[in-house]
XYZ file of C-alpha atoms in Angstrom:
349
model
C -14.822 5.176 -128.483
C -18.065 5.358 -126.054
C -17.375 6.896 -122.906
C -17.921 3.904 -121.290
C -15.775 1.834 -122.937
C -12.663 4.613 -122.630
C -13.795 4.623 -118.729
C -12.808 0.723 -118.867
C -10.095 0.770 -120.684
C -9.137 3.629 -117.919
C -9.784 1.378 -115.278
C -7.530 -1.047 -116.822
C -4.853 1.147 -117.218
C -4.929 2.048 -113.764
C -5.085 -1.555 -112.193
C -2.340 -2.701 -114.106
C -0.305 0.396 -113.399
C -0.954 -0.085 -109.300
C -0.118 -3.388 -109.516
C 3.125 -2.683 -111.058
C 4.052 -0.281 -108.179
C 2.890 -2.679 -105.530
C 5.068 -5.174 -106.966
C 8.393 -2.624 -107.060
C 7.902 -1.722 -103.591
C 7.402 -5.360 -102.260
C 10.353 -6.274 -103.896
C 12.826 -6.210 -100.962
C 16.261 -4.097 -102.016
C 19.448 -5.318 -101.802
C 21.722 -2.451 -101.991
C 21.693 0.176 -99.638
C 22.622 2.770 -102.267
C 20.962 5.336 -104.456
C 22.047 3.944 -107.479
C 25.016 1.314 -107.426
C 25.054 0.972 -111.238
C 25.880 4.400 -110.728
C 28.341 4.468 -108.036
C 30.769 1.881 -108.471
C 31.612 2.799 -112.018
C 32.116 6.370 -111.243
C 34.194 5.386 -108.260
C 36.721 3.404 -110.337
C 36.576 6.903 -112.756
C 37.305 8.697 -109.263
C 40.088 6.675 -108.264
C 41.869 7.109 -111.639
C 41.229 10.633 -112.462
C 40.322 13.006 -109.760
C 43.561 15.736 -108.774
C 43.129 18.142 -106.724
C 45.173 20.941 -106.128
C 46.259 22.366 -102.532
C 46.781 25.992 -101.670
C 49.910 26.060 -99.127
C 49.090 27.165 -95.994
C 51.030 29.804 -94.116
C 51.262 28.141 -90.925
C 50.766 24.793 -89.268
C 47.495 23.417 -88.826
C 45.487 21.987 -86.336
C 41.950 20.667 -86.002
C 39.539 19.865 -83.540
C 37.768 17.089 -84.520
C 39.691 13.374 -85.554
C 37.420 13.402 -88.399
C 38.787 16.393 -89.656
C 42.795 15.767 -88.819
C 42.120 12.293 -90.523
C 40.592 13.791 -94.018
C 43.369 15.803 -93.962
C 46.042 13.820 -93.454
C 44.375 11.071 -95.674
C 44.064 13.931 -98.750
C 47.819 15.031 -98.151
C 49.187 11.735 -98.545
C 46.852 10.680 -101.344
C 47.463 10.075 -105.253
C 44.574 12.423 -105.558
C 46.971 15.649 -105.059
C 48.328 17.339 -107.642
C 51.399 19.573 -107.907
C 50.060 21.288 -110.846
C 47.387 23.594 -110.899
C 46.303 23.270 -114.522
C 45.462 19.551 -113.999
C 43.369 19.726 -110.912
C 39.550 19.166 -110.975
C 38.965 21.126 -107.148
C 40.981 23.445 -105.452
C 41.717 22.947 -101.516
C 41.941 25.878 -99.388
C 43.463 24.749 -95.712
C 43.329 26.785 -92.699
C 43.343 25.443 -89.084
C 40.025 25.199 -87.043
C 40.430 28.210 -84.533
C 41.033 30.599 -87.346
C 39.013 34.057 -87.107
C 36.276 34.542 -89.795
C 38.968 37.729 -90.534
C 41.932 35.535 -90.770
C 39.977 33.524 -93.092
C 39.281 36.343 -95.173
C 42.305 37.248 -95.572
C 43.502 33.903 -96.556
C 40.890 33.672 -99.098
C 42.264 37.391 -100.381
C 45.826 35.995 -100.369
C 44.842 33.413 -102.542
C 42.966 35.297 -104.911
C 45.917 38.072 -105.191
C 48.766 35.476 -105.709
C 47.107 32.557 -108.243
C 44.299 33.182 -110.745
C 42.182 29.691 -109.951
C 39.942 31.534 -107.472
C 38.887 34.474 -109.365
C 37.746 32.019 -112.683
C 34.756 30.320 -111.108
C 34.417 33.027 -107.501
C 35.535 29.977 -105.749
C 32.578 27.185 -107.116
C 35.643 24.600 -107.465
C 37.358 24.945 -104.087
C 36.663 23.455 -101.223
C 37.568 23.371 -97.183
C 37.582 22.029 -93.943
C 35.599 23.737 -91.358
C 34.127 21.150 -88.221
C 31.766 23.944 -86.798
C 30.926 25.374 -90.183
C 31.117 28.842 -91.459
C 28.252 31.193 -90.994
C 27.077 33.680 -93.901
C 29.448 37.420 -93.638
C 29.685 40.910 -94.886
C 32.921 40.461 -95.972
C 33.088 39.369 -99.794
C 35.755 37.214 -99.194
C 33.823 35.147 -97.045
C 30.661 35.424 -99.206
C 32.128 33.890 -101.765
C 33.835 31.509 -100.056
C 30.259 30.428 -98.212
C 28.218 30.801 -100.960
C 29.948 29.303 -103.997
C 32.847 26.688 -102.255
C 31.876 23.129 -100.930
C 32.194 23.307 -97.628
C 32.795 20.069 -95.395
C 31.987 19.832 -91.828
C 31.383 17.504 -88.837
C 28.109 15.558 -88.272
C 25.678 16.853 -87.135
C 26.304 20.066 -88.897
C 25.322 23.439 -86.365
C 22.054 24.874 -87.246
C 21.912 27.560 -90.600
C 25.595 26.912 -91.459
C 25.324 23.932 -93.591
C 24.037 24.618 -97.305
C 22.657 20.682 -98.307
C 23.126 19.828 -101.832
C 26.479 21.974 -101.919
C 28.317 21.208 -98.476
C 29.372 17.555 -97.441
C 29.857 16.460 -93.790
C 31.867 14.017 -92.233
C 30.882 10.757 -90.173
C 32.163 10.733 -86.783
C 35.205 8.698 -85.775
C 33.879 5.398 -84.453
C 35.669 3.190 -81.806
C 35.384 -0.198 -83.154
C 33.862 -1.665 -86.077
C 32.385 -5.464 -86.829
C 33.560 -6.753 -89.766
C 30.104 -9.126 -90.345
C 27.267 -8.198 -88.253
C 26.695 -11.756 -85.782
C 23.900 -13.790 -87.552
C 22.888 -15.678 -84.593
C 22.560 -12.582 -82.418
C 20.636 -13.036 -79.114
C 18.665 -9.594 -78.879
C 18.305 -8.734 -75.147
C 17.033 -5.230 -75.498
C 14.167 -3.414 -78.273
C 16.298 -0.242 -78.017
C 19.773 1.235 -76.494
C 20.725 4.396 -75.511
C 23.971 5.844 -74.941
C 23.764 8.793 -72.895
C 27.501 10.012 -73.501
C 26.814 13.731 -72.319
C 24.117 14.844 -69.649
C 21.750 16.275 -71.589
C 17.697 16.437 -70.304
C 15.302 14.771 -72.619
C 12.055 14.049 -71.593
C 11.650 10.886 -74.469
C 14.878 9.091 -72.493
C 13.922 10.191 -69.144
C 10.293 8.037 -70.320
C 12.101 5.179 -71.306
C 14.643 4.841 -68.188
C 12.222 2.772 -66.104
C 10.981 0.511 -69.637
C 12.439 -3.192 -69.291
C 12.433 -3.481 -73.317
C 15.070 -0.041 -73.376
C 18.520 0.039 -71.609
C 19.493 4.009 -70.918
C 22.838 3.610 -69.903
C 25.901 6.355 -69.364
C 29.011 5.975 -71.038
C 30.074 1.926 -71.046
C 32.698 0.670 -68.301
C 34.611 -0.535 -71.474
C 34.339 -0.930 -75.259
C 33.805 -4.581 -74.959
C 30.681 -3.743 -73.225
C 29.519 -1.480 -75.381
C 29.887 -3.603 -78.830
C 28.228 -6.037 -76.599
C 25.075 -3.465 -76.148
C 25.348 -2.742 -79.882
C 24.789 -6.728 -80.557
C 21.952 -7.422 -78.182
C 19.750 -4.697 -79.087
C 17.551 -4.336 -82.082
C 17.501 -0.709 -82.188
C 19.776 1.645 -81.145
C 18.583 5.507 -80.504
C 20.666 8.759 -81.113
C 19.682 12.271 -80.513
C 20.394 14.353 -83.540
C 21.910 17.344 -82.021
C 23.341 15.129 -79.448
C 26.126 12.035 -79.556
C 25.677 10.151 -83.013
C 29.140 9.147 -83.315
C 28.079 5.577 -82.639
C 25.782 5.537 -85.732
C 28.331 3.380 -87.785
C 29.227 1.368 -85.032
C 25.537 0.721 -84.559
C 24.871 -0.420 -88.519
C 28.336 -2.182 -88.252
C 26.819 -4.590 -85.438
C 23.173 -4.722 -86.602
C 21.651 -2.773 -84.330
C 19.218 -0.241 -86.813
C 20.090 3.319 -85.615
C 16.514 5.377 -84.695
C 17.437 8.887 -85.151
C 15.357 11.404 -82.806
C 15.122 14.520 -83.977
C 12.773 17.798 -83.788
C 13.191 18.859 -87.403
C 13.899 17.269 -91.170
C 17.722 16.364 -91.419
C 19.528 17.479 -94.227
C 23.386 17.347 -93.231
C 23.549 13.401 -93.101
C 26.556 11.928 -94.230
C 26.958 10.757 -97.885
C 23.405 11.738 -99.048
C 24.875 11.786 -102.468
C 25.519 7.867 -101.775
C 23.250 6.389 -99.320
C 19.025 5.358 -99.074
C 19.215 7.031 -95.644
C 15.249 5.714 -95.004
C 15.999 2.404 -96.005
C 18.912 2.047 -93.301
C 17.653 4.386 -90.983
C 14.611 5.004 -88.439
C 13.338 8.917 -88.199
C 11.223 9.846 -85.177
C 10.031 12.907 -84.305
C 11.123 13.841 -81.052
C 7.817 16.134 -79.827
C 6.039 12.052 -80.372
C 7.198 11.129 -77.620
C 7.389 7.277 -76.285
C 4.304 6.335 -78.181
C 5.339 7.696 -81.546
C 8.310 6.288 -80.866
C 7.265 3.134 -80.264
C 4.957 3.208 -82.890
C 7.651 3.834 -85.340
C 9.849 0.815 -83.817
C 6.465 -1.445 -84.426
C 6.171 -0.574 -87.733
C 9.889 -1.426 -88.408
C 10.228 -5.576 -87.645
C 9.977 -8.682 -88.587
C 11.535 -8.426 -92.515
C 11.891 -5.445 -92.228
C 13.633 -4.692 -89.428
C 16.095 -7.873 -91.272
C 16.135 -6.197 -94.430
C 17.182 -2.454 -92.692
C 19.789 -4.333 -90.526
C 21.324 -6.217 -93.582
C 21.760 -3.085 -95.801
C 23.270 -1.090 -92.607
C 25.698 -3.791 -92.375
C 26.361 -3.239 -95.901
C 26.582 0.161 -95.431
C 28.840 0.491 -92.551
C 32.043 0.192 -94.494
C 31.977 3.957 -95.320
C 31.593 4.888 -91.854
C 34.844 3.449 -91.106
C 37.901 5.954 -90.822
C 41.677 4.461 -91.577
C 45.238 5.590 -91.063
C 45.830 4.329 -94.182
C 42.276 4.274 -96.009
C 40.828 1.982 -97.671
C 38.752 0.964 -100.672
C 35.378 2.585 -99.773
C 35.859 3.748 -96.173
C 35.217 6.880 -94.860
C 38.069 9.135 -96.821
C 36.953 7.666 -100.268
C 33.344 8.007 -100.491
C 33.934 11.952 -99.010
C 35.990 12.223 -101.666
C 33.523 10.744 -103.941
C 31.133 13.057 -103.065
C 33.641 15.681 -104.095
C 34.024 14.195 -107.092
C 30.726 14.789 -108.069
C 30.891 18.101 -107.430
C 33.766 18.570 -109.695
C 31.532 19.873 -112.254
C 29.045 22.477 -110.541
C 30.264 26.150 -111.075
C 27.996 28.822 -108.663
C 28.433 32.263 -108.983
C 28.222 34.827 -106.197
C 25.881 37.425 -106.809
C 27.266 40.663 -104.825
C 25.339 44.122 -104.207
């Protein structure tokens, strides 16, 4: 072949080949997820199969956070649990959320001493409960128990004690929920901010005197604020700040815009969820243009085909007394679930 017949037929190959990728990426999605061939089978295989076992604790416990208090009282009463050791997929270990890093030691010793599940895998298939997250110790114990054992904490997670990839965290509790997103929405606002605690940023304190933004302190009343949630278009959260309205937010159909100062890596249900597809990142040190640029960017179909897979998405950012197919509860335990299978071992000295 002359050379410039294979530069042609390279030419060709390349056209073709763009063209293909232009036309996957105009396609518009329809499924908020990763993969949902993916998910929903292995969900079903979840439900079915997946035991886990619980170590007793040695005293009552109490958490912090409802997120926390509802996992656990969700996983106690579930068919997941298993009396039997031998049968169980992930191990639990429970200990209350103002427990010493030397009480928890010592629990993690305990265990060790008195059943042999710990000391097969150093800990790779347990997992616990910890809302402010566990920071890396001396103490082997607590090596172990941060280096090899899925740890799941509150959203946002606090800075260096969150391992992504390994750890899992938890959506906040939201107040209310929508269960359809209103079609026929009149949008009153570009962007809504909820300014729960008193915290100075100088991107909000820019936006305060902008008619297209409402900056508003805590609502008078829920009804209000759903109300703000359905007459916006965008609705901003400070990562590092309040974000427990983010599923209220997709819920309603107002696209969250998530400020932030550095890559995120502790969202909830990364395992599950096209974050970017749902989602609008802005970098905080931008300030009003980048962030406006960003919101520009977003609209027309896209900003229609963000809010309709948020909507979609909302259902596991809703928490239940009693939960439900796909709410909150299940798709953390999901996320265990496919976790089930990854054995780490601590490396010590």
């Amino acid at each position: 072949m002359s050379t410039t017949s294979f530069t042609l037929l390279l030419l060709l190959c390349l056209s073709l080949f763009t063209s293909l990728t232009t036309t996957m990426h105009s396609k518009p999605l329809t499924s908020p997820y990763l993969s949902s061939a993916t998910l929903f089978p292995n969900y079903q295989k979840m439900l079915k199969s997946f035991k886990v076992f619980i170590y007793k604790p040695n005293e009552a416990l109490t958490f912090n956070s409802p997120a926390e208090s509802l996992f656990y009282s969700s996983l106690q009463n579930s068919p997941f649990v298993t009396q039997s050791p031998e049968e169980a997929h992930l191990f639990f270990v429970p200990f209350r959320s103002t427990i010493s890093t030397r009480s928890i030691a010592r629990v993690v010793k305990r265990h060790k001493e008195e059943l042999p599940y710990w000391n097969r895998t150093l800990g790779a298939d347990h997992f616990y409960l910890s809302c402010a997250g566990l920071g890396y110790e001396s103490d082997r114990n607590l090596v172990e128990l941060k280096k090899n054992s899925v740890q799941i904490t509150c959203f946002p997670a606090s800075q260096g004690k969150f391992v992504p990839h390994k750890d899992i965290a938890l959506p906040p509790v939201s107040t209310s929920h929508a269960p359809h997103a209103p079609d026929n929405k009149t949008t009153k606002f570009l962007g809504y901010f909820r300014q729960v605690k008193l915290k100075e940023s100088s991107l909000i304190n820019e936006l305060v005197n902008d008619p297209n933004f409402l900056i508003e302190s805590e609502p008078s009343d829920q009804l209000t604020y759903t109300m703000r949630l359905a007459s916006s278009k965008f609705c901003l959260f400070e990562y590092g700040g309040d974000v427990s309205g983010i599923g209220e937010a997709l819920s309603f159909g107002c696209v969250p815009v998530v400020i932030t100062d550095r890559p995120i890596q502790d969202l909830p249900f990364m395992d599950v969820l096209r974050w970017q597809e749902i989602v609008v990142f802005v970098n905080n040190n931008g300030g009003t243009k980048e962030l406006k640029r960003a919101l520009g960017d977003t609209w027309g179909k896209r900003h229609e085909q963000m809010k309709g897979l948020g909507v979609k998405a909302s259902q596991h950012f809703v928490w239940n007394e009693l939960p439900q197919p796909l709410d909150s509860f299940h798709t953390v335990m999901y996320q265990l679930w496919l976790r089930r299978h990854t054995i780490r071992y601590a490396r010590w000295g």
